[in-house]
Each structure stands twice: as C-alpha cells, then as structure tokens.
C-alpha cells in the first residue's frame, strides 16, 4: 500500500509543477483541480478519510467551479 501513496504523492508534485508552468489560465485551473483530486486520494491512502472527503469536495469541485466561472465572467466582461 505504500507504493500507492507514493504514486499519488508523485502525481501531486507533477500537477503542482504543471500548474506553475502552463501559460493558459483555464488549463492551470483544470490542473489545479487534478492536484486537489490526487491530494484527496493521497489522504485517503493514508487513512485520513475525513480530510480526503473535505479536499475532494472543496478543493477538487467547489474551488475549480468558482475559478472556471470567474475566468468565463472575466472573458465575457472584457468582450463587452
């Protein structure tokens, strides 16, 4: 089971680096959502299911939806 938590931790680090390196804002938000999802899976493999559920709900879903909505509102208001 230790290899699985190491695998998710590596995916978290890869997503963090990718989110910093990408130039497109929407792509960075999607990668950030994946970062939160892999963080939730990492917490679940460690046995912290309450933290994993909170990270999945808030980090991977709600925050990503808010960021995408803000990006599209900014694009729409700049075109007007």
Tab-separated table of N, CA and C in Angstrom:
chain	number	residue	atom	x	y	z
A	1	UNK	N	0.822	-1.194	0.000
A	1	UNK	CA	0.000	0.000	0.000
A	1	UNK	C	0.864	1.255	0.000
A	2	UNK	N	2.099	1.125	0.426
A	2	UNK	CA	2.981	2.294	0.461
A	2	UNK	C	3.309	2.790	-0.948
A	3	UNK	N	3.371	1.887	-1.906
A	3	UNK	CA	3.655	2.302	-3.279
A	3	UNK	C	2.516	3.140	-3.844
A	4	UNK	N	1.294	2.872	-3.407
A	4	UNK	CA	0.145	3.625	-3.895
A	4	UNK	C	0.163	5.065	-3.372
A	5	UNK	N	0.486	5.236	-2.107
A	5	UNK	CA	0.574	6.597	-1.564
A	5	UNK	C	1.745	7.352	-2.177
A	6	UNK	N	2.839	6.659	-2.460
A	6	UNK	CA	3.970	7.298	-3.136
A	6	UNK	C	3.594	7.707	-4.555
A	7	UNK	N	2.829	6.871	-5.232
A	7	UNK	CA	2.370	7.179	-6.584
A	7	UNK	C	1.495	8.435	-6.598
A	8	UNK	N	0.544	8.531	-5.653
A	8	UNK	CA	-0.320	9.706	-5.597
A	8	UNK	C	0.460	10.952	-5.209
A	9	UNK	N	1.453	10.802	-4.347
A	9	UNK	CA	2.284	11.940	-3.969
A	9	UNK	C	3.089	12.447	-5.156
A	10	UNK	N	3.593	11.546	-5.984
A	10	UNK	CA	4.313	11.941	-7.194
A	10	UNK	C	3.369	12.664	-8.151
A	11	UNK	N	2.137	12.176	-8.280
A	11	UNK	CA	1.160	12.844	-9.141
A	11	UNK	C	0.825	14.245	-8.627
A	12	UNK	N	0.768	14.422	-7.324
A	12	UNK	CA	0.521	15.749	-6.736
A	12	UNK	C	1.648	16.705	-7.103
A	13	UNK	N	2.880	16.248	-6.988
A	13	UNK	CA	4.031	17.095	-7.316
A	13	UNK	C	4.050	17.422	-8.807
A	14	UNK	N	3.747	16.450	-9.656
A	14	UNK	CA	3.708	16.690	-11.103
A	14	UNK	C	2.633	17.706	-11.452
A	15	UNK	N	1.468	17.591	-10.833
A	15	UNK	CA	0.391	18.560	-11.095
A	15	UNK	C	0.768	19.949	-10.607
A	16	UNK	N	1.439	20.039	-9.485
A	16	UNK	CA	1.853	21.349	-8.974
A	16	UNK	C	2.834	22.018	-9.927
A	17	UNK	N	3.792	21.284	-10.416
A	17	UNK	CA	4.767	21.844	-11.358
A	17	UNK	C	4.091	22.209	-12.673
A	18	UNK	N	3.198	21.351	-13.143
A	18	UNK	CA	2.494	21.631	-14.395
A	18	UNK	C	1.609	22.861	-14.278
A	19	UNK	N	0.940	23.050	-13.143
A	19	UNK	CA	0.091	24.227	-12.951
A	19	UNK	C	0.912	25.506	-12.945
A	20	UNK	N	2.130	25.434	-12.474
A	20	UNK	CA	3.005	26.611	-12.480
A	20	UNK	C	3.589	26.898	-13.857
A	21	UNK	N	3.775	25.867	-14.662
A	21	UNK	CA	4.445	26.031	-15.940
A	21	UNK	C	3.515	26.385	-17.095
A	22	UNK	N	2.239	26.036	-16.994
A	22	UNK	CA	1.317	26.233	-18.109
A	22	UNK	C	0.979	27.717	-18.236
A	23	UNK	N	0.785	28.175	-19.482
A	23	UNK	CA	0.529	29.587	-19.743
A	23	UNK	C	-0.964	29.916	-19.791
A	24	UNK	N	-1.788	28.935	-20.131
A	24	UNK	CA	-3.221	29.154	-20.249
A	24	UNK	C	-3.862	29.082	-18.862
A	25	UNK	N	-4.677	30.075	-18.530
A	25	UNK	CA	-5.272	30.157	-17.206
A	25	UNK	C	-6.293	29.055	-16.962
A	26	UNK	N	-7.087	28.735	-17.956
A	26	UNK	CA	-8.076	27.669	-17.802
A	26	UNK	C	-7.400	26.304	-17.619
A	27	UNK	N	-6.337	26.076	-18.349
A	27	UNK	CA	-5.590	24.820	-18.190
A	27	UNK	C	-4.981	24.727	-16.794
A	28	UNK	N	-4.514	25.847	-16.261
A	28	UNK	CA	-3.950	25.854	-14.911
A	28	UNK	C	-5.014	25.517	-13.875
A	29	UNK	N	-6.224	26.007	-14.075
A	29	UNK	CA	-7.315	25.705	-13.141
A	29	UNK	C	-7.687	24.223	-13.213
A	30	UNK	N	-7.721	23.663	-14.408
A	30	UNK	CA	-8.030	22.236	-14.554
A	30	UNK	C	-6.937	21.381	-13.898
A	31	UNK	N	-5.702	21.765	-14.080
A	31	UNK	CA	-4.604	21.035	-13.445
A	31	UNK	C	-4.676	21.186	-11.927
A	32	UNK	N	-5.079	22.369	-11.457
A	32	UNK	CA	-5.255	22.575	-10.022
A	32	UNK	C	-6.357	21.663	-9.472
A	33	UNK	N	-7.420	21.460	-10.247
A	33	UNK	CA	-8.466	20.522	-9.837
A	33	UNK	C	-7.937	19.103	-9.741
A	34	UNK	N	-7.103	18.720	-10.698
A	34	UNK	CA	-6.479	17.393	-10.640
A	34	UNK	C	-5.544	17.288	-9.441
A	35	UNK	N	-4.835	18.371	-9.137
A	35	UNK	CA	-3.971	18.418	-7.959
A	35	UNK	C	-4.779	18.152	-6.688
A	36	UNK	N	-5.924	18.784	-6.573
A	36	UNK	CA	-6.772	18.584	-5.399
A	36	UNK	C	-7.328	17.169	-5.346
A	37	UNK	N	-7.685	16.631	-6.511
A	37	UNK	CA	-8.203	15.263	-6.557
A	37	UNK	C	-7.137	14.256	-6.130
A	38	UNK	N	-5.925	14.411	-6.644
A	38	UNK	CA	-4.851	13.496	-6.254
A	38	UNK	C	-4.465	13.684	-4.792
A	39	UNK	N	-4.579	14.907	-4.287
A	39	UNK	CA	-4.343	15.131	-2.858
A	39	UNK	C	-5.373	14.378	-2.021
A	40	UNK	N	-6.621	14.409	-2.462
A	40	UNK	CA	-7.673	13.674	-1.749
A	40	UNK	C	-7.394	12.169	-1.766
A	41	UNK	N	-6.964	11.655	-2.913
A	41	UNK	CA	-6.629	10.233	-2.980
A	41	UNK	C	-5.440	9.896	-2.089
A	42	UNK	N	-4.473	10.808	-2.026
A	42	UNK	CA	-3.309	10.601	-1.160
A	42	UNK	C	-3.734	10.552	0.305
A	43	UNK	N	-4.603	11.477	0.714
A	43	UNK	CA	-5.086	11.483	2.086
A	43	UNK	C	-5.882	10.214	2.391
A	44	UNK	N	-6.639	9.741	1.415
A	44	UNK	CA	-7.414	8.519	1.620
A	44	UNK	C	-6.510	7.303	1.805
A	45	UNK	N	-5.416	7.235	1.053
A	45	UNK	CA	-4.496	6.104	1.217
A	45	UNK	C	-3.779	6.158	2.557
A	46	UNK	N	-3.645	7.372	3.118
A	46	UNK	CA	-3.027	7.490	4.434
A	46	UNK	C	-3.998	7.178	5.572
A	47	UNK	N	-5.292	7.066	5.232
A	47	UNK	CA	-6.275	6.738	6.247
A	47	UNK	C	-7.021	7.938	6.811
A	48	UNK	N	-6.766	9.118	6.287
A	48	UNK	CA	-7.444	10.325	6.747
A	48	UNK	C	-8.647	10.590	5.844
A	49	UNK	N	-9.691	9.795	6.029
A	49	UNK	CA	-10.835	9.857	5.126
A	49	UNK	C	-11.620	11.154	5.272
A	50	UNK	N	-11.673	11.732	6.473
A	50	UNK	CA	-12.393	12.993	6.644
A	50	UNK	C	-11.690	14.126	5.915
A	51	UNK	N	-10.377	14.139	5.971
A	51	UNK	CA	-9.604	15.158	5.246
A	51	UNK	C	-9.717	14.929	3.744
A	52	UNK	N	-9.699	13.669	3.327
A	52	UNK	CA	-9.819	13.348	1.907
A	52	UNK	C	-11.169	13.780	1.357
A	53	UNK	N	-12.233	13.538	2.108
A	53	UNK	CA	-13.563	13.939	1.657
A	53	UNK	C	-13.673	15.458	1.556
A	54	UNK	N	-13.135	16.167	2.534
A	54	UNK	CA	-13.166	17.631	2.510
A	54	UNK	C	-12.355	18.171	1.346
A	55	UNK	N	-11.194	17.615	1.096
A	55	UNK	CA	-10.355	18.053	-0.025
A	55	UNK	C	-11.034	17.780	-1.353
A	56	UNK	N	-11.682	16.640	-1.474
A	56	UNK	CA	-12.368	16.314	-2.725
A	56	UNK	C	-13.548	17.248	-2.955
A	57	UNK	N	-14.301	17.509	-1.918
A	57	UNK	CA	-15.496	18.348	-2.072
A	57	UNK	C	-15.140	19.806	-2.310
A	58	UNK	N	-14.268	20.334	-1.494
A	58	UNK	CA	-13.959	21.764	-1.586
A	58	UNK	C	-12.871	22.031	-2.619
A	59	UNK	N	-11.771	21.323	-2.536
A	59	UNK	CA	-10.642	21.601	-3.417
A	59	UNK	C	-10.867	21.202	-4.856
A	60	UNK	N	-11.347	19.989	-5.061
A	60	UNK	CA	-11.465	19.487	-6.429
A	60	UNK	C	-12.730	19.943	-7.133
A	61	UNK	N	-13.795	20.220	-6.388
A	61	UNK	CA	-15.059	20.547	-7.043
A	61	UNK	C	-15.397	22.035	-6.910
A	62	UNK	N	-15.626	22.481	-5.698
A	62	UNK	CA	-16.146	23.838	-5.495
A	62	UNK	C	-15.151	24.903	-5.958
A	63	UNK	N	-13.907	24.792	-5.550
A	63	UNK	CA	-12.916	25.797	-5.931
A	63	UNK	C	-12.691	25.814	-7.439
A	64	UNK	N	-12.649	24.649	-8.059
A	64	UNK	CA	-12.463	24.586	-9.508
A	64	UNK	C	-13.636	25.228	-10.239
A	65	UNK	N	-14.847	24.962	-9.787
A	65	UNK	CA	-16.022	25.576	-10.409
A	65	UNK	C	-16.002	27.086	-10.234
A	66	UNK	N	-15.639	27.571	-9.068
A	66	UNK	CA	-15.551	29.027	-8.843
A	66	UNK	C	-14.505	29.667	-9.746
A	67	UNK	N	-13.343	29.039	-9.880
A	67	UNK	CA	-12.285	29.595	-10.718
A	67	UNK	C	-12.696	29.624	-12.185
A	68	UNK	N	-13.296	28.540	-12.671
A	68	UNK	CA	-13.734	28.497	-14.068
A	68	UNK	C	-14.811	29.548	-14.313
A	69	UNK	N	-15.743	29.704	-13.375
A	69	UNK	CA	-16.771	30.730	-13.503
A	69	UNK	C	-16.164	32.124	-13.538
A	70	UNK	N	-15.187	32.374	-12.696
A	70	UNK	CA	-14.530	33.682	-12.685
A	70	UNK	C	-13.792	33.946	-13.987
A	71	UNK	N	-13.158	32.933	-14.548
A	71	UNK	CA	-12.452	33.103	-15.819
A	71	UNK	C	-13.435	33.445	-16.926
A	72	UNK	N	-14.535	32.702	-17.007
A	72	UNK	CA	-15.508	32.968	-18.072
A	72	UNK	C	-16.214	34.313	-17.896
A	73	UNK	N	-16.448	34.729	-16.666
A	73	UNK	CA	-17.044	36.053	-16.453
A	73	UNK	C	-16.071	37.152	-16.848
A	74	UNK	N	-14.811	36.962	-16.577
A	74	UNK	CA	-13.808	37.951	-16.965
A	74	UNK	C	-13.707	38.038	-18.473
A	75	UNK	N	-13.727	36.905	-19.146
A	75	UNK	CA	-13.657	36.898	-20.619
A	75	UNK	C	-14.897	37.557	-21.200
A	76	UNK	N	-16.051	37.230	-20.661
A	76	UNK	CA	-17.295	37.798	-21.177
A	76	UNK	C	-17.371	39.307	-20.930
A	77	UNK	N	-16.922	39.779	-19.775
A	77	UNK	CA	-16.985	41.214	-19.491
A	77	UNK	C	-15.944	41.994	-20.283
A	78	UNK	N	-14.835	41.366	-20.651
A	78	UNK	CA	-13.824	42.072	-21.440
A	78	UNK	C	-14.246	42.207	-22.894
A	79	UNK	N	-15.140	41.339	-23.370
A	79	UNK	CA	-15.625	41.420	-24.745
A	79	UNK	C	-16.709	42.486	-24.897
A	80	UNK	N	-17.356	42.853	-23.808
A	80	UNK	CA	-18.444	43.839	-23.885
A	80	UNK	C	-17.931	45.253	-23.962
